[in-house]
Tab-separated table of N, CA, C and O in Angstrom:
chain	number	residue	atom	x	y	z
A	13	GLN	N	2.632	-3.827	-2.452
A	13	GLN	CA	1.262	-4.288	-2.402
A	13	GLN	C	0.880	-4.809	-1.014
A	13	GLN	O	-0.287	-4.714	-0.612
A	14	VAL	N	1.841	-5.358	-0.299
A	14	VAL	CA	1.574	-5.877	1.039
A	14	VAL	C	1.368	-4.723	2.005
A	14	VAL	O	2.171	-3.796	2.059
A	15	GLN	N	0.295	-4.797	2.761
A	15	GLN	CA	-0.003	-3.787	3.758
A	15	GLN	C	-0.487	-4.437	5.042
A	15	GLN	O	-1.316	-5.347	5.007
A	16	LEU	N	0.040	-3.972	6.152
A	16	LEU	CA	-0.411	-4.358	7.476
A	16	LEU	C	-0.743	-3.074	8.225
A	16	LEU	O	0.124	-2.207	8.379
A	17	VAL	N	-1.968	-2.953	8.680
A	17	VAL	CA	-2.430	-1.736	9.327
A	17	VAL	C	-2.945	-2.066	10.715
A	17	VAL	O	-3.960	-2.754	10.859
A	18	GLU	N	-2.243	-1.561	11.726
A	18	GLU	CA	-2.639	-1.781	13.110
A	18	GLU	C	-3.627	-0.715	13.562
A	18	GLU	O	-3.588	0.426	13.092
A	19	SER	N	-4.472	-1.092	14.502
A	19	SER	CA	-5.399	-0.155	15.110
A	19	SER	C	-5.755	-0.657	16.503
A	19	SER	O	-5.482	-1.798	16.851
A	20	GLY	N	-6.368	0.200	17.290
A	20	GLY	CA	-6.837	-0.187	18.606
A	20	GLY	C	-5.998	0.311	19.761
A	20	GLY	O	-6.378	0.117	20.924
A	21	GLY	N	-4.872	0.934	19.480
A	21	GLY	CA	-4.061	1.474	20.549
A	21	GLY	C	-4.719	2.680	21.190
A	21	GLY	O	-5.678	3.238	20.672
A	22	GLY	N	-4.190	3.074	22.335
A	22	GLY	CA	-4.749	4.216	23.027
A	22	GLY	C	-4.128	4.407	24.389
A	22	GLY	O	-3.102	3.811	24.712
A	23	LEU	N	-4.771	5.252	25.179
A	23	LEU	CA	-4.316	5.568	26.527
A	23	LEU	C	-5.288	4.958	27.524
A	23	LEU	O	-6.491	5.235	27.475
A	24	VAL	N	-4.764	4.122	28.416
A	24	VAL	CA	-5.595	3.458	29.414
A	24	VAL	C	-4.894	3.458	30.760
A	24	VAL	O	-3.680	3.663	30.857
A	25	GLN	N	-5.670	3.215	31.794
A	25	GLN	CA	-5.132	3.116	33.138
A	25	GLN	C	-4.686	1.689	33.436
A	25	GLN	O	-5.157	0.742	32.806
A	26	PRO	N	-3.769	1.515	34.373
A	26	PRO	CA	-3.350	0.161	34.741
A	26	PRO	C	-4.534	-0.720	35.126
A	26	PRO	O	-5.471	-0.262	35.780
A	27	GLY	N	-4.468	-1.967	34.706
A	27	GLY	CA	-5.521	-2.914	34.996
A	27	GLY	C	-6.602	-2.992	33.941
A	27	GLY	O	-7.423	-3.920	33.967
A	28	MET	N	-6.615	-2.044	33.022
A	28	MET	CA	-7.629	-2.029	31.971
A	28	MET	C	-7.191	-2.871	30.783
A	28	MET	O	-6.104	-3.449	30.780
A	29	SER	N	-8.037	-2.938	29.771
A	29	SER	CA	-7.799	-3.785	28.615
A	29	SER	C	-7.861	-3.006	27.313
A	29	SER	O	-8.524	-1.970	27.216
A	30	LEU	N	-7.158	-3.517	26.327
A	30	LEU	CA	-7.214	-3.026	24.962
A	30	LEU	C	-7.178	-4.214	24.018
A	30	LEU	O	-6.624	-5.262	24.358
A	31	ARG	N	-7.754	-4.030	22.851
A	31	ARG	CA	-7.661	-5.042	21.810
A	31	ARG	C	-7.099	-4.412	20.553
A	31	ARG	O	-7.706	-3.515	19.969
A	32	LEU	N	-5.942	-4.892	20.138
A	32	LEU	CA	-5.304	-4.418	18.925
A	32	LEU	C	-5.728	-5.276	17.744
A	32	LEU	O	-5.929	-6.480	17.882
A	33	SER	N	-5.835	-4.639	16.596
A	33	SER	CA	-6.158	-5.335	15.361
A	33	SER	C	-5.096	-5.038	14.317
A	33	SER	O	-4.523	-3.953	14.293
A	34	CYS	N	-4.852	-5.997	13.463
A	34	CYS	CA	-3.922	-5.832	12.355
A	34	CYS	C	-4.593	-6.374	11.102
A	34	CYS	O	-4.718	-7.591	10.941
A	35	ALA	N	-5.031	-5.470	10.253
A	35	ALA	CA	-5.665	-5.845	8.998
A	35	ALA	C	-4.615	-5.962	7.908
A	35	ALA	O	-3.778	-5.074	7.751
A	36	THR	N	-4.655	-7.058	7.168
A	36	THR	CA	-3.633	-7.314	6.158
A	36	THR	C	-4.236	-7.361	4.768
A	36	THR	O	-5.414	-7.620	4.581
A	37	SER	N	-3.380	-7.124	3.785
A	37	SER	CA	-3.738	-7.269	2.390
A	37	SER	C	-2.473	-7.564	1.598
A	37	SER	O	-1.376	-7.180	1.996
A	38	GLY	N	-2.627	-8.259	0.484
A	38	GLY	CA	-1.499	-8.534	-0.387
A	38	GLY	C	-0.701	-9.773	-0.047
A	38	GLY	O	0.234	-10.118	-0.774
A	39	ILE	N	-1.039	-10.444	1.047
A	39	ILE	CA	-0.357	-11.669	1.432
A	39	ILE	C	-1.355	-12.816	1.514
A	39	ILE	O	-2.558	-12.583	1.684
A	40	ARG	N	-0.834	-14.017	1.390
A	40	ARG	CA	-1.659	-15.195	1.600
A	40	ARG	C	-1.774	-15.409	3.101
A	40	ARG	O	-0.982	-16.133	3.706
A	41	PHE	N	-2.768	-14.753	3.679
A	41	PHE	CA	-2.885	-14.696	5.135
A	41	PHE	C	-2.960	-16.088	5.756
A	41	PHE	O	-2.311	-16.355	6.772
A	42	SER	N	-3.746	-16.963	5.169
A	42	SER	CA	-3.936	-18.300	5.727
A	42	SER	C	-2.655	-19.124	5.706
A	42	SER	O	-2.545	-20.102	6.452
A	43	ALA	N	-1.704	-18.741	4.860
A	43	ALA	CA	-0.437	-19.446	4.760
A	43	ALA	C	0.682	-18.737	5.522
A	43	ALA	O	1.840	-19.140	5.425
A	44	SER	N	0.343	-17.702	6.271
A	44	SER	CA	1.335	-16.877	6.943
A	44	SER	C	1.282	-17.033	8.452
A	44	SER	O	0.205	-17.127	9.038
A	45	ASP	N	2.458	-17.046	9.058
A	45	ASP	CA	2.561	-16.911	10.503
A	45	ASP	C	2.495	-15.427	10.849
A	45	ASP	O	3.035	-14.590	10.128
A	46	MET	N	1.842	-15.110	11.950
A	46	MET	CA	1.635	-13.727	12.342
A	46	MET	C	2.167	-13.495	13.744
A	46	MET	O	2.283	-14.425	14.547
A	47	GLY	N	2.468	-12.243	14.045
A	47	GLY	CA	2.965	-11.941	15.370
A	47	GLY	C	2.830	-10.479	15.736
A	47	GLY	O	2.503	-9.629	14.902
A	48	TRP	N	3.063	-10.224	17.009
A	48	TRP	CA	3.092	-8.865	17.543
A	48	TRP	C	4.422	-8.626	18.239
A	48	TRP	O	4.894	-9.468	19.016
A	49	TYR	N	5.020	-7.490	17.961
A	49	TYR	CA	6.209	-7.011	18.638
A	49	TYR	C	5.905	-5.659	19.253
A	49	TYR	O	4.921	-5.010	18.896
A	50	ARG	N	6.757	-5.235	20.162
A	50	ARG	CA	6.602	-3.908	20.738
A	50	ARG	C	7.964	-3.289	20.982
A	50	ARG	O	8.961	-3.987	21.142
A	51	GLN	N	7.979	-1.969	21.004
A	51	GLN	CA	9.214	-1.243	21.252
A	51	GLN	C	8.932	-0.029	22.116
A	51	GLN	O	8.147	0.843	21.742
A	52	ALA	N	9.570	0.011	23.276
A	52	ALA	CA	9.470	1.135	24.182
A	52	ALA	C	10.650	2.073	23.943
A	52	ALA	O	11.701	1.651	23.442
A	53	PRO	N	10.514	3.348	24.298
A	53	PRO	CA	11.617	4.292	24.104
A	53	PRO	C	12.899	3.825	24.781
A	53	PRO	O	12.890	3.432	25.945
A	54	GLY	N	13.997	3.845	24.029
A	54	GLY	CA	15.282	3.450	24.568
A	54	GLY	C	15.504	1.963	24.680
A	54	GLY	O	16.541	1.538	25.202
A	55	LYS	N	14.561	1.165	24.206
A	55	LYS	CA	14.685	-0.280	24.291
A	55	LYS	C	14.603	-0.907	22.910
A	55	LYS	O	14.092	-0.304	21.965
A	56	ALA	N	15.096	-2.125	22.813
A	56	ALA	CA	15.031	-2.863	21.566
A	56	ALA	C	13.633	-3.407	21.337
A	56	ALA	O	12.872	-3.626	22.278
A	57	ARG	N	13.327	-3.625	20.089
A	57	ARG	CA	12.053	-4.229	19.750
A	57	ARG	C	12.027	-5.669	20.257
A	57	ARG	O	12.980	-6.422	20.070
A	58	GLU	N	10.932	-6.055	20.898
A	58	GLU	CA	10.835	-7.381	21.474
A	58	GLU	C	9.570	-8.087	21.015
A	58	GLU	O	8.536	-7.462	20.762
A	59	ARG	N	9.664	-9.374	20.939
A	59	ARG	CA	8.534	-10.202	20.547
A	59	ARG	C	7.543	-10.322	21.686
A	59	ARG	O	7.935	-10.549	22.836
A	60	VAL	N	6.281	-10.137	21.380
A	60	VAL	CA	5.226	-10.217	22.378
A	60	VAL	C	4.455	-11.519	22.257
A	60	VAL	O	4.245	-12.230	23.243
A	61	ALA	N	4.003	-11.824	21.057
A	61	ALA	CA	3.187	-13.011	20.841
A	61	ALA	C	3.245	-13.410	19.385
A	61	ALA	O	3.494	-12.582	18.508
A	62	GLY	N	3.017	-14.675	19.129
A	62	GLY	CA	2.978	-15.181	17.775
A	62	GLY	C	1.886	-16.212	17.617
A	62	GLY	O	1.478	-16.857	18.585
A	63	ILE	N	1.421	-16.350	16.393
A	63	ILE	CA	0.438	-17.378	16.069
A	63	ILE	C	0.765	-17.920	14.690
A	63	ILE	O	0.945	-17.165	13.735
A	64	THR	N	0.881	-19.227	14.575
A	64	THR	CA	1.217	-19.852	13.307
A	64	THR	C	-0.001	-19.937	12.415
A	64	THR	O	-1.135	-19.681	12.832
A	65	LYS	N	0.244	-20.310	11.178
A	65	LYS	CA	-0.859	-20.490	10.241
A	65	LYS	C	-1.814	-21.583	10.696
A	65	LYS	O	-2.971	-21.595	10.281
A	66	ASP	N	-1.329	-22.488	11.533
A	66	ASP	CA	-2.147	-23.565	12.063
A	66	ASP	C	-2.853	-23.201	13.366
A	66	ASP	O	-3.626	-23.998	13.892
A	67	GLY	N	-2.565	-22.012	13.901
A	67	GLY	CA	-3.236	-21.558	15.104
A	67	GLY	C	-2.481	-21.776	16.396
A	67	GLY	O	-3.010	-21.481	17.474
A	68	THR	N	-1.254	-22.272	16.328
A	68	THR	CA	-0.447	-22.452	17.525
A	68	THR	C	0.073	-21.105	18.007
A	68	THR	O	0.599	-20.318	17.224
A	69	THR	N	-0.062	-20.835	19.296
A	69	THR	CA	0.318	-19.544	19.857
A	69	THR	C	1.511	-19.660	20.788
A	69	THR	O	1.779	-20.714	21.356
A	70	ASP	N	2.212	-18.549	20.944
A	70	ASP	CA	3.279	-18.451	21.916
A	70	ASP	C	3.340	-17.019	22.424
A	70	ASP	O	2.925	-16.088	21.737
A	71	TYR	N	3.871	-16.850	23.650
A	71	TYR	CA	3.881	-15.552	24.297
A	71	TYR	C	5.188	-15.307	25.016
A	71	TYR	O	5.844	-16.238	25.494
A	72	ALA	N	5.550	-14.039	25.106
A	72	ALA	CA	6.649	-13.658	25.964
A	72	ALA	C	6.248	-13.885	27.415
A	72	ALA	O	5.071	-13.785	27.776
A	73	ALA	N	7.229	-14.203	28.244
A	73	ALA	CA	6.943	-14.520	29.637
A	73	ALA	C	6.229	-13.380	30.351
A	73	ALA	O	5.361	-13.618	31.201
A	74	ASP	N	6.564	-12.150	30.013
A	74	ASP	CA	5.997	-10.995	30.695
A	74	ASP	C	4.513	-10.792	30.417
A	74	ASP	O	3.828	-10.106	31.187
A	75	VAL	N	4.012	-11.354	29.337
A	75	VAL	CA	2.614	-11.133	28.972
A	75	VAL	C	1.778	-12.399	29.039
A	75	VAL	O	0.545	-12.320	28.935
A	76	GLN	N	2.404	-13.534	29.216
A	76	GLN	CA	1.675	-14.794	29.271
A	76	GLN	C	0.667	-14.766	30.416
A	76	GLN	O	0.996	-14.414	31.541
A	77	GLY	N	-0.556	-15.142	30.096
A	77	GLY	CA	-1.630	-15.106	31.075
A	77	GLY	C	-2.426	-13.825	31.045
A	77	GLY	O	-3.532	-13.776	31.599
A	78	ARG	N	-1.882	-12.788	30.419
A	78	ARG	CA	-2.577	-11.502	30.325
A	78	ARG	C	-2.988	-11.177	28.891
A	78	ARG	O	-4.028	-10.562	28.678
A	79	PHE	N	-2.169	-11.566	27.932
A	79	PHE	CA	-2.431	-11.273	26.528
A	79	PHE	C	-2.880	-12.531	25.803
A	79	PHE	O	-2.522	-13.651	26.187
A	80	ALA	N	-3.639	-12.345	24.740
A	80	ALA	CA	-4.073	-13.453	23.905
A	80	ALA	C	-4.068	-13.029	22.445
A	80	ALA	O	-4.666	-12.009	22.088
A	81	ILE	N	-3.380	-13.797	21.619
A	81	ILE	CA	-3.335	-13.534	20.195
A	81	ILE	C	-4.304	-14.472	19.487
A	81	ILE	O	-4.461	-15.628	19.874
A	82	SER	N	-4.958	-13.962	18.465
A	82	SER	CA	-5.891	-14.766	17.691
A	82	SER	C	-5.894	-14.283	16.249
A	82	SER	O	-5.349	-13.216	15.937
A	83	ARG	N	-6.512	-15.063	15.373
A	83	ARG	CA	-6.556	-14.688	13.969
A	83	ARG	C	-7.890	-15.051	13.367
A	83	ARG	O	-8.564	-15.995	13.796
A	84	ASP	N	-8.274	-14.290	12.354
A	84	ASP	CA	-9.487	-14.520	11.598
A	84	ASP	C	-9.078	-14.619	10.137
A	84	ASP	O	-8.721	-13.616	9.516
A	85	ASN	N	-9.121	-15.821	9.593
A	85	ASN	CA	-8.645	-16.041	8.234
A	85	ASN	C	-9.615	-15.523	7.172
A	85	ASN	O	-9.242	-15.406	6.008
A	86	VAL	N	-10.852	-15.253	7.566
A	86	VAL	CA	-11.801	-14.664	6.636
A	86	VAL	C	-11.561	-13.168	6.514
A	86	VAL	O	-11.515	-12.609	5.413
A	87	ARG	N	-11.411	-12.506	7.643
A	87	ARG	CA	-11.121	-11.075	7.653
A	87	ARG	C	-9.661	-10.765	7.365
A	87	ARG	O	-9.313	-9.598	7.162
A	88	LYS	N	-8.806	-11.787	7.367
A	88	LYS	CA	-7.370	-11.608	7.169
A	88	LYS	C	-6.812	-10.637	8.208
A	88	LYS	O	-6.037	-9.730	7.894
A	89	THR	N	-7.199	-10.858	9.437
A	89	THR	CA	-6.849	-9.966	10.530
A	89	THR	C	-6.339	-10.763	11.717
A	89	THR	O	-6.864	-11.831	12.027
A	90	VAL	N	-5.313	-10.235	12.357
A	90	VAL	CA	-4.795	-10.816	13.584
A	90	VAL	C	-5.062	-9.839	14.721
A	90	VAL	O	-5.005	-8.619	14.526
A	91	TYR	N	-5.355	-10.371	15.906
A	91	TYR	CA	-5.723	-9.562	17.049
A	91	TYR	C	-4.778	-9.822	18.218
A	91	TYR	O	-4.161	-10.880	18.317
A	92	LEU	N	-4.705	-8.854	19.093
A	92	LEU	CA	-3.998	-9.016	20.354
A	92	LEU	C	-4.867	-8.452	21.463
A	92	LEU	O	-5.022	-7.233	21.575
A	93	GLN	N	-5.451	-9.340	22.248
A	93	GLN	CA	-6.224	-8.940	23.413
A	93	GLN	C	-5.264	-8.721	24.569
A	93	GLN	O	-4.524	-9.633	24.944
A	94	MET	N	-5.276	-7.534	25.130
A	94	MET	CA	-4.343	-7.154	26.174
A	94	MET	C	-5.127	-6.844	27.441
A	94	MET	O	-5.876	-5.870	27.487
A	95	ASN	N	-4.951	-7.674	28.463
A	95	ASN	CA	-5.664	-7.522	29.721
A	95	ASN	C	-4.701	-7.189	30.849
A	95	ASN	O	-3.509	-7.475	30.780
A	96	ILE	N	-5.255	-6.623	31.904
A	96	ILE	CA	-4.490	-6.264	33.096
A	96	ILE	C	-3.228	-5.513	32.694
A	96	ILE	O	-2.109	-5.858	33.082
A	97	LEU	N	-3.411	-4.478	31.925
A	97	LEU	CA	-2.282	-3.727	31.401
A	97	LEU	C	-1.488	-3.057	32.514
A	97	LEU	O	-2.058	-2.589	33.512
A	98	LYS	N	-0.181	-3.020	32.330
A	98	LYS	CA	0.739	-2.425	33.276
A	98	LYS	C	1.487	-1.277	32.616
A	98	LYS	O	1.542	-1.178	31.393
A	99	ALA	N	2.091	-0.441	33.434
A	99	ALA	CA	2.855	0.679	32.909
A	99	ALA	C	3.970	0.204	31.986
A	99	ALA	O	4.277	0.854	30.977
A	100	GLU	N	4.572	-0.933	32.304
A	100	GLU	CA	5.662	-1.452	31.496
A	100	GLU	C	5.212	-1.997	30.146
A	100	GLU	O	6.045	-2.367	29.311
A	101	ASP	N	3.902	-2.068	29.919
A	101	ASP	CA	3.387	-2.450	28.611
A	101	ASP	C	3.373	-1.282	27.636
A	101	ASP	O	3.087	-1.474	26.453
A	102	THR	N	3.654	-0.091	28.121
A	102	THR	CA	3.669	1.086	27.266
A	102	THR	C	4.723	0.937	26.174
A	102	THR	O	5.902	0.722	26.454
A	103	ALA	N	4.300	1.035	24.924
A	103	ALA	CA	5.199	0.856	23.792
A	103	ALA	C	4.421	1.077	22.503
A	103	ALA	O	3.192	1.192	22.508
A	104	VAL	N	5.156	1.131	21.409
A	104	VAL	CA	4.551	1.053	20.096
A	104	VAL	C	4.469	-0.423	19.729
A	104	VAL	O	5.475	-1.131	19.788
A	105	TYR	N	3.295	-0.866	19.366
A	105	TYR	CA	3.069	-2.265	19.031
A	105	TYR	C	3.005	-2.435	17.524
A	105	TYR	O	2.275	-1.723	16.833
A	106	PHE	N	3.778	-3.395	17.025
A	106	PHE	CA	3.887	-3.652	15.598
A	106	PHE	C	3.363	-5.036	15.261
A	106	PHE	O	3.630	-6.005	15.968
A	107	CYS	N	2.658	-5.102	14.172
A	107	CYS	CA	2.206	-6.363	13.619
A	107	CYS	C	3.206	-6.835	12.572
A	107	CYS	O	3.750	-6.032	11.811
A	108	VAL	N	3.462	-8.139	12.533
A	108	VAL	CA	4.392	-8.693	11.561
A	108	VAL	C	3.795	-9.934	10.924
A	108	VAL	O	3.115	-10.719	11.590
A	109	ALA	N	4.030	-10.079	9.640
A	109	ALA	CA	3.597	-11.252	8.896
A	109	ALA	C	4.806	-11.944	8.310
A	109	ALA	O	5.736	-11.294	7.829
A	110	ASN	N	4.779	-13.261	8.322
A	110	ASN	CA	5.839	-14.075	7.751
A	110	ASN	C	5.184	-15.098	6.829
A	110	ASN	O	4.668	-16.114	7.281
A	111	GLY	N	5.174	-14.776	5.548
A	111	GLY	CA	4.532	-15.669	4.611
A	111	GLY	C	4.650	-15.181	3.187
A	111	GLY	O	5.312	-14.178	2.900
A	112	PRO	N	4.008	-15.892	2.268
A	112	PRO	CA	4.112	-15.560	0.844
A	112	PRO	C	3.136	-14.469	0.423
A	112	PRO	O	2.045	-14.352	0.967
A	113	ARG	N	3.549	-13.684	-0.555
A	113	ARG	CA	2.648	-12.757	-1.216
A	113	ARG	C	1.812	-13.510	-2.248
A	113	ARG	O	2.163	-14.613	-2.669
A	114	TYR	N	0.706	-12.884	-2.623
A	114	TYR	CA	-0.093	-13.470	-3.691
A	114	TYR	C	0.748	-13.589	-4.952
A	114	TYR	O	1.448	-12.660	-5.344
A	115	GLY	N	0.714	-14.762	-5.573
A	115	GLY	CA	1.466	-14.997	-6.787
A	115	GLY	C	2.910	-15.386	-6.578
A	115	GLY	O	3.643	-15.569	-7.552
A	116	ARG	N	3.330	-15.497	-5.319
A	116	ARG	CA	4.697	-15.884	-4.999
A	116	ARG	C	4.705	-17.081	-4.064
A	116	ARG	O	3.778	-17.272	-3.278
A	117	SER	N	5.773	-17.865	-4.144
A	117	SER	CA	5.912	-19.024	-3.273
A	117	SER	C	6.934	-18.809	-2.171
A	117	SER	O	6.902	-19.508	-1.151
A	118	ASN	N	7.848	-17.860	-2.358
A	118	ASN	CA	8.860	-17.595	-1.351
A	118	ASN	C	8.282	-16.756	-0.219
A	118	ASN	O	7.348	-15.974	-0.408
A	119	ILE	N	8.854	-16.907	0.956
A	119	ILE	CA	8.357	-16.255	2.159
A	119	ILE	C	9.060	-14.918	2.384
A	119	ILE	O	10.280	-14.808	2.255
A	120	GLY	N	8.281	-13.912	2.717
A	120	GLY	CA	8.815	-12.617	3.085
A	120	GLY	C	8.333	-12.202	4.461
A	120	GLY	O	7.395	-12.789	5.012
A	121	VAL	N	8.983	-11.200	5.029
A	121	VAL	CA	8.609	-10.661	6.332
A	121	VAL	C	8.137	-9.230	6.138
A	121	VAL	O	8.840	-8.417	5.533
A	122	TYR	N	6.967	-8.925	6.681
A	122	TYR	CA	6.349	-7.624	6.465
A	122	TYR	C	5.882	-7.042	7.787
A	122	TYR	O	5.366	-7.763	8.648
A	123	TRP	N	6.060	-5.745	7.934
A	123	TRP	CA	5.754	-5.041	9.173
A	123	TRP	C	4.711	-3.968	8.968
A	123	TRP	O	4.656	-3.311	7.930
A	124	GLY	N	3.896	-3.770	9.979
A	124	GLY	CA	2.967	-2.661	9.990
A	124	GLY	C	3.637	-1.398	10.492
A	124	GLY	O	4.820	-1.396	10.849
A	125	GLN	N	2.881	-0.318	10.527
A	125	GLN	CA	3.430	0.977	10.918
A	125	GLN	C	3.474	1.175	12.424
A	125	GLN	O	4.171	2.080	12.910
A	126	GLY	N	2.750	0.373	13.157
A	126	GLY	CA	2.736	0.453	14.600
A	126	GLY	C	1.567	1.254	15.141
A	126	GLY	O	1.046	2.153	14.488
A	127	THR	N	1.164	0.917	16.355
A	127	THR	CA	0.126	1.654	17.060
A	127	THR	C	0.567	1.859	18.503
A	127	THR	O	1.112	0.956	19.136
A	128	GLN	N	0.347	3.060	19.011
A	128	GLN	CA	0.835	3.429	20.339
A	128	GLN	C	-0.103	2.931	21.431
A	128	GLN	O	-1.314	3.144	21.376
A	129	VAL	N	0.476	2.284	22.425
A	129	VAL	CA	-0.239	1.884	23.628
A	129	VAL	C	0.428	2.567	24.815
A	129	VAL	O	1.628	2.400	25.034
A	130	THR	N	-0.346	3.338	25.552
A	130	THR	CA	0.173	4.035	26.716
A	130	THR	C	-0.661	3.674	27.934
A	130	THR	O	-1.881	3.825	27.921
A	131	VAL	N	0.007	3.193	28.965
A	131	VAL	CA	-0.646	2.817	30.219
A	131	VAL	C	-0.150	3.779	31.296
A	131	VAL	O	1.050	3.837	31.573
A	132	TYR	N	-1.063	4.500	31.895
A	132	TYR	CA	-0.697	5.516	32.878
A	132	TYR	C	-1.665	5.500	34.045
A	132	TYR	O	-2.800	5.036	33.938
A	133	SER	N	-1.208	6.019	35.146
A	133	SER	CA	-2.035	6.102	36.334
A	133	SER	C	-2.404	7.543	36.650
A	133	SER	O	-1.903	8.488	36.030
């Protein structure tokens, strides 16, 4: 029942911006911590940014100052604003939720299918 659907990826030139969206369903969004990870070919999946249910944010050092994570508890959607994109930002970006499903009190971890971001010159 839990679904996380990412959108907003694409092909852009260095220095440009993209905004990723992750629409969720089946989870108690307001009670869930949310985050973005990315995985480039031949590399391990790495954490990009996180936002707690209370709105506290954190970022990987490589993206701090360029990326911004936010959430909309009405739309049950988390966003990742990506500015001044670099070639090394090229990866598949995944949305992750850490929280309870509707009707459950225990916490689960749920992943989206990913959206491709390609930065090229």
